[in-house]
XYZ file of C-alpha atoms in Angstrom:
437
model
C 70.859 170.805 109.875
C 72.927 168.192 109.243
C 76.561 166.917 108.918
C 75.945 165.403 106.165
C 74.892 168.409 104.434
C 77.238 170.463 106.036
C 79.896 169.042 104.719
C 78.550 168.764 101.078
C 77.856 172.979 101.161
C 81.055 173.726 102.548
C 83.044 171.560 99.751
C 80.015 173.562 97.023
C 81.922 177.195 98.011
C 85.250 175.381 97.897
C 84.175 173.868 94.535
C 83.166 177.021 93.561
C 86.482 179.587 94.476
C 88.981 176.900 92.402
C 86.722 176.876 89.114
C 86.479 179.909 89.396
C 90.249 180.897 89.762
C 90.841 178.504 87.557
C 89.114 179.914 85.074
C 90.432 183.248 85.276
C 94.020 181.169 84.480
C 92.875 178.703 81.771
C 93.955 180.422 78.645
C 92.262 177.141 76.620
C 95.550 176.061 74.005
C 93.432 173.504 72.942
C 89.314 174.960 72.876
C 91.691 178.284 70.467
C 92.180 175.156 67.915
C 88.462 174.500 67.707
C 87.125 177.973 68.364
C 89.503 179.324 65.679
C 89.545 177.379 62.750
C 85.087 178.447 62.836
C 86.192 181.796 62.678
C 88.958 182.244 60.620
C 86.960 181.206 58.111
C 83.876 183.177 58.816
C 85.969 185.253 59.165
C 87.650 185.205 55.740
C 84.225 185.339 54.270
C 83.670 181.744 52.715
C 87.454 182.761 51.057
C 89.135 180.331 52.981
C 88.265 176.576 52.652
C 89.926 173.700 53.722
C 91.878 174.395 57.174
C 93.894 170.675 56.888
C 95.524 172.486 53.181
C 95.263 176.293 54.333
C 96.371 175.711 57.718
C 98.693 179.293 56.927
C 96.137 181.037 56.240
C 93.849 180.447 58.729
C 96.613 181.098 61.189
C 97.006 184.270 59.029
C 94.045 185.273 60.343
C 93.901 184.412 63.753
C 96.089 186.709 64.016
C 95.444 189.580 62.885
C 92.161 189.326 64.304
C 94.362 188.882 67.541
C 96.354 191.527 67.031
C 93.543 193.743 67.097
C 92.450 192.361 69.570
C 91.639 193.152 73.634
C 91.536 190.199 74.959
C 93.524 189.031 77.143
C 93.375 185.039 77.882
C 93.143 184.503 74.101
C 96.052 187.007 74.020
C 98.163 184.143 75.868
C 96.569 181.293 74.330
C 97.898 182.310 71.237
C 101.288 183.067 72.449
C 100.917 179.618 74.063
C 99.989 177.967 71.138
C 102.513 179.094 68.040
C 105.183 178.516 71.272
C 103.910 174.738 70.875
C 103.009 174.498 67.628
C 105.545 176.728 66.229
C 103.637 179.739 65.031
C 100.622 177.366 63.362
C 97.517 176.182 64.093
C 97.425 172.127 65.003
C 94.158 170.408 63.732
C 93.642 166.987 64.374
C 89.710 167.242 65.142
C 88.259 166.029 62.610
C 85.991 168.340 59.592
C 82.965 167.454 61.602
C 84.593 168.306 64.739
C 84.639 171.697 63.934
C 81.581 172.391 62.864
C 79.490 173.032 66.049
C 82.031 175.770 67.103
C 80.320 178.364 64.944
C 78.099 177.920 67.335
C 79.745 180.287 69.907
C 80.587 184.347 70.085
C 82.969 185.866 67.914
C 84.433 186.969 72.083
C 87.539 184.606 72.509
C 86.095 184.888 76.602
C 83.145 184.744 75.904
C 82.617 181.849 74.163
C 85.267 179.760 76.717
C 82.775 180.982 79.749
C 80.393 179.124 77.711
C 81.864 175.766 76.181
C 83.544 176.151 80.484
C 80.249 176.187 81.280
C 78.927 173.276 79.239
C 81.720 171.510 80.423
C 80.911 171.245 83.886
C 77.137 171.157 84.132
C 77.868 168.190 81.274
C 80.002 166.231 84.292
C 78.411 166.725 87.499
C 75.385 165.584 85.610
C 77.542 162.369 84.075
C 78.410 161.700 87.474
C 73.864 161.562 88.405
C 72.730 159.823 85.627
C 75.145 156.771 86.699
C 73.749 156.818 89.754
C 75.991 155.373 91.907
C 74.688 157.021 95.248
C 73.795 153.485 97.291
C 70.665 153.564 98.208
C 69.582 156.676 96.902
C 72.640 158.950 98.409
C 72.186 162.249 97.019
C 74.375 163.624 99.481
C 77.082 160.855 99.416
C 76.953 161.357 95.148
C 76.570 164.906 95.788
C 79.764 165.195 97.652
C 81.833 162.470 95.540
C 80.393 165.400 92.047
C 82.137 167.886 94.265
C 84.976 166.056 95.459
C 86.600 165.275 91.780
C 85.836 168.932 90.507
C 88.365 170.393 93.705
C 91.356 167.194 92.915
C 90.843 165.106 90.714
C 93.568 165.945 87.522
C 92.096 164.803 84.336
C 89.211 166.691 85.040
C 90.957 169.436 85.475
C 93.918 169.087 83.037
C 89.977 168.846 80.528
C 89.053 172.126 81.675
C 92.069 173.899 81.522
C 93.077 173.334 78.421
C 89.175 173.252 76.508
C 89.597 169.437 75.185
C 86.167 167.665 74.614
C 87.010 164.505 76.487
C 83.806 166.115 79.287
C 82.144 165.517 76.162
C 82.496 162.504 75.550
C 81.982 161.499 79.263
C 78.601 162.588 78.949
C 77.886 161.639 75.743
C 79.111 157.962 76.676
C 76.710 157.742 79.956
C 73.927 159.165 77.169
C 74.171 155.986 75.470
C 75.293 153.603 78.360
C 71.658 154.603 79.615
C 69.796 154.937 76.940
C 70.478 151.163 75.728
C 69.715 150.297 79.601
C 66.039 152.517 80.006
C 65.399 152.136 76.106
C 67.142 149.298 73.724
C 66.524 146.861 76.553
C 62.171 148.039 76.544
C 60.788 144.538 75.818
C 57.220 147.162 75.530
C 58.145 146.801 71.237
C 58.418 142.683 69.376
C 60.714 145.286 67.244
C 61.868 148.527 68.879
C 63.241 149.605 65.420
C 63.633 152.724 66.750
C 65.525 153.361 69.117
C 68.459 151.216 68.363
C 68.553 153.115 64.871
C 68.939 156.125 67.600
C 71.153 154.519 69.291
C 73.574 153.369 66.057
C 73.305 156.911 64.586
C 74.579 158.421 68.024
C 77.110 155.673 67.901
C 77.847 156.758 64.468
C 77.590 160.669 64.998
C 80.257 160.560 67.816
C 83.072 158.201 66.038
C 82.770 161.130 63.158
C 83.642 163.527 65.475
C 86.283 162.408 66.733
C 87.752 158.527 66.434
C 90.093 158.005 69.367
C 86.897 156.131 71.137
C 86.369 153.899 68.126
C 86.888 150.564 70.024
C 84.100 150.664 72.395
C 81.610 152.285 69.870
C 82.015 149.199 67.637
C 81.895 147.003 71.239
C 78.515 148.923 71.945
C 77.287 148.189 67.887
C 78.525 144.650 68.848
C 75.869 145.565 72.173
C 73.006 145.698 70.050
C 73.575 143.234 67.538
C 73.738 140.860 71.064
C 70.209 142.454 72.406
C 68.927 142.148 69.848
C 69.901 139.955 67.104
C 71.470 140.275 62.770
C 67.905 141.375 62.155
C 67.814 144.930 63.686
C 71.500 145.122 63.846
C 71.705 144.994 59.564
C 68.512 147.653 59.611
C 70.862 149.974 62.315
C 74.716 149.220 60.250
C 72.242 150.481 57.379
C 70.771 153.807 58.613
C 74.038 154.537 60.669
C 76.216 153.889 57.041
C 73.362 157.131 56.023
C 73.444 158.806 58.248
C 77.788 159.650 57.855
C 77.200 160.083 54.383
C 75.062 163.476 55.856
C 77.809 163.618 57.317
C 81.035 163.709 55.672
C 78.325 165.889 53.347
C 78.451 168.776 56.124
C 81.847 170.292 56.243
C 81.998 169.820 52.412
C 79.534 172.268 52.600
C 81.160 173.879 55.550
C 84.453 174.085 53.753
C 83.708 174.223 50.331
C 86.150 171.722 49.488
C 84.959 167.510 49.055
C 88.373 167.121 50.015
C 88.743 168.631 52.837
C 87.974 164.695 55.172
C 91.093 163.667 52.875
C 93.263 166.471 53.279
C 92.828 165.279 57.192
C 93.454 162.182 56.870
C 96.202 162.794 55.485
C 97.227 166.417 57.849
C 97.170 163.717 60.429
C 99.371 160.525 58.567
C 101.951 163.460 58.815
C 101.869 165.393 62.000
C 101.744 161.779 64.487
C 105.716 160.909 63.529
C 106.197 163.971 65.209
C 107.406 162.677 68.513
C 107.954 165.839 69.677
C 104.846 166.742 70.453
C 104.028 163.342 71.608
C 106.226 163.716 74.801
C 105.679 162.445 78.091
C 106.750 165.767 78.766
C 104.056 167.365 77.079
C 101.438 165.398 78.124
C 101.523 161.913 76.451
C 100.883 159.307 79.319
C 100.441 156.554 76.997
C 101.094 152.839 78.745
C 103.430 151.871 75.820
C 104.834 154.972 75.640
C 106.353 154.765 79.123
C 106.849 150.512 79.398
C 108.960 151.721 75.377
C 111.341 154.612 77.302
C 111.474 151.881 80.641
C 112.547 149.288 78.343
C 114.843 150.728 75.756
C 111.696 148.291 72.725
C 109.551 149.814 70.285
C 106.040 151.496 71.192
C 105.144 148.648 68.139
C 106.135 145.402 70.147
C 104.701 146.671 73.885
C 101.562 147.591 71.882
C 101.584 144.269 70.613
C 102.487 141.860 73.749
C 100.036 144.177 75.854
C 97.366 143.910 73.508
C 97.823 140.101 73.206
C 97.730 140.196 77.567
C 94.442 142.086 77.056
C 92.992 139.206 75.086
C 94.443 136.621 76.452
C 92.660 137.142 79.630
C 89.392 138.338 78.342
C 88.769 134.815 76.834
C 90.954 133.077 80.354
C 87.977 134.957 82.777
C 84.677 134.107 79.095
C 86.208 131.106 79.926
C 86.198 130.351 83.949
C 82.640 132.565 83.253
C 80.485 130.419 80.792
C 76.908 129.833 81.578
C 76.480 127.695 79.857
C 77.591 124.866 81.070
C 80.075 123.784 77.542
C 84.079 124.252 77.951
C 86.342 125.380 75.577
C 85.288 127.872 72.369
C 82.102 127.041 72.292
C 81.111 128.231 76.328
C 83.266 131.395 76.397
C 81.793 132.870 73.146
C 77.819 132.321 74.253
C 79.283 134.245 77.476
C 81.159 137.022 75.509
C 77.468 137.444 72.817
C 75.334 137.395 76.778
C 78.420 140.141 78.545
C 77.967 142.191 75.502
C 74.405 142.630 76.204
C 75.835 144.720 79.806
C 76.358 148.155 78.267
C 78.011 149.152 80.787
C 80.880 146.283 81.287
C 80.639 146.510 76.390
C 81.562 150.295 77.361
C 84.504 149.701 80.139
C 85.919 148.116 78.543
C 86.095 149.355 75.554
C 87.362 152.218 77.420
C 89.994 150.453 78.845
C 92.115 148.749 76.720
C 91.607 152.095 74.253
C 93.552 153.450 77.041
C 96.184 150.561 78.027
C 97.047 150.806 74.554
C 96.562 153.152 72.490
C 99.704 155.447 71.099
C 98.251 158.479 72.486
C 96.677 159.404 75.523
C 97.017 163.446 76.948
C 96.142 163.661 80.817
C 92.743 164.358 80.097
C 92.315 161.453 78.355
C 92.410 159.743 81.595
C 88.763 161.236 82.118
C 87.961 158.738 80.272
C 88.559 156.190 83.008
C 85.909 157.598 84.618
C 83.641 155.416 83.291
C 85.003 151.876 83.824
C 85.495 153.109 87.857
C 82.503 154.302 89.278
C 80.293 151.789 87.527
C 83.031 149.290 89.732
C 82.314 151.490 91.964
C 78.720 150.742 91.757
C 79.623 147.634 92.695
C 79.756 147.851 96.493
C 77.444 146.732 98.423
C 77.127 143.155 95.956
C 80.935 142.993 95.454
C 83.840 144.670 97.917
C 86.755 143.241 95.286
C 85.316 145.328 92.469
C 84.123 148.848 94.513
C 87.775 148.515 95.407
C 89.313 148.290 91.916
C 87.192 150.888 91.663
C 88.516 153.731 93.500
C 92.070 152.337 93.719
C 91.650 153.191 90.293
C 90.653 156.897 90.374
C 93.291 157.099 93.252
C 95.974 156.150 90.441
C 94.452 158.975 87.913
C 93.663 161.292 90.052
C 97.046 162.936 90.364
C 97.366 163.875 94.099
C 99.701 160.945 95.018
C 102.606 162.329 92.527
C 101.529 165.593 94.165
C 102.051 164.195 97.372
C 104.982 162.871 97.148
C 107.218 165.490 94.830
C 106.145 168.383 97.755
C 107.229 166.088 100.713
C 110.149 163.887 99.224
C 111.164 166.363 96.136
C 110.661 163.111 93.308
C 110.215 164.406 90.549
C 106.917 164.188 88.358
C 105.100 160.389 88.634
C 101.702 160.743 87.764
C 102.796 159.599 84.316
C 103.597 156.618 86.458
C 101.054 156.809 88.673
C 98.220 157.054 84.996
C 98.629 154.297 83.188
C 98.819 152.056 86.808
C 95.461 152.587 87.666
C 94.592 151.228 84.394
C 95.579 147.801 85.664
C 92.796 147.691 88.970
C 90.472 148.618 85.806
C 91.117 145.345 83.759
C 90.675 143.463 87.073
C 87.903 144.150 88.289
C 86.397 144.430 85.080
C 88.303 140.586 84.178
C 86.435 139.906 87.951
C 83.078 140.664 86.820
C 82.857 139.173 84.046
C 83.754 135.885 85.933
C 81.712 136.229 88.493
C 78.736 136.361 85.897
C 77.616 140.161 87.573
């Protein structure tokens, strides 16, 4: 047996044991919100309507179900939810988001097991679909997957609370891979069909969870940059029609034509609750950390940081001007050519979103793997880009803060390390643009 094979088998054993232990300990506090809404609406025989208006009633139905249940995981998640959100459900997802959870079993632990198994399988598929292994070395790639399953804190956090970030990562990997293998194909002069599928997918992912709307806009811009205004216009029109259908489905499900408006009002009202979005609760947003460190408003920090990102990106575009023209025209032509790379478009969107968003739960940093692993794929062409991707993963993994705490008793530095992990990402992406990679 080869040494590399033995290492992979040992890591696989550790990963399986660790995953099973974590599953038995996890309550799935976020998953409870998603599962409970669909189930409570079903248990009420359709009497419950908009969950954003009838939040108390939904919580009451859930309470009655928990009181008659022997599921210890459900009771644990329910108690944790009541402690965290003052005896109510915290319904931040869009109405569309709840629909798939209606397909899961009524048994909470069984449903959570299916959900978490799907999370793990999609995560593994995401890494392998990125195809980063040097010279097709699948053992190297398997080792990376297993190490991430063992020690990458944003991934472990997403599994622990039962959130949606693994699904988003898989969706982005799927879209960028589809763009490379299908949209880039020149076998058909006008690839209307694949472009429509691509645009409708963007609309679906955006309406499911709008926190990555900027990423989706850049991927839409990728479609325009690659296939032109005409095809983009047709695809956008199809996306709008598809979006209208997606708007109707939750209205029918919840028996309320105002459910989307109810969600907007609910979301707008509850975003003012700074206690829920504090660092101690797991909000590791860069602008929040800087705001508290410098004692300035988050809006000011967001403005300065956004300006810095835009300025640095423009600088990289000017440096990499491929047309030989200087100034704005050369930078614009370079920007259009850069957008034709779906991986670069998605990586820029993810990194910028994580950098300037006011709410970035620790498990949101799982999405930083997309740009980090893309930069790692340049390990044979440009070691500096690979170094940037590797540094980002090391920072966001959450290992260093634990070591510093155990050795020196230092306070939890995980928020700072995760935020710092975005710096090498952005620098690496700027280098990729400047070097025309």
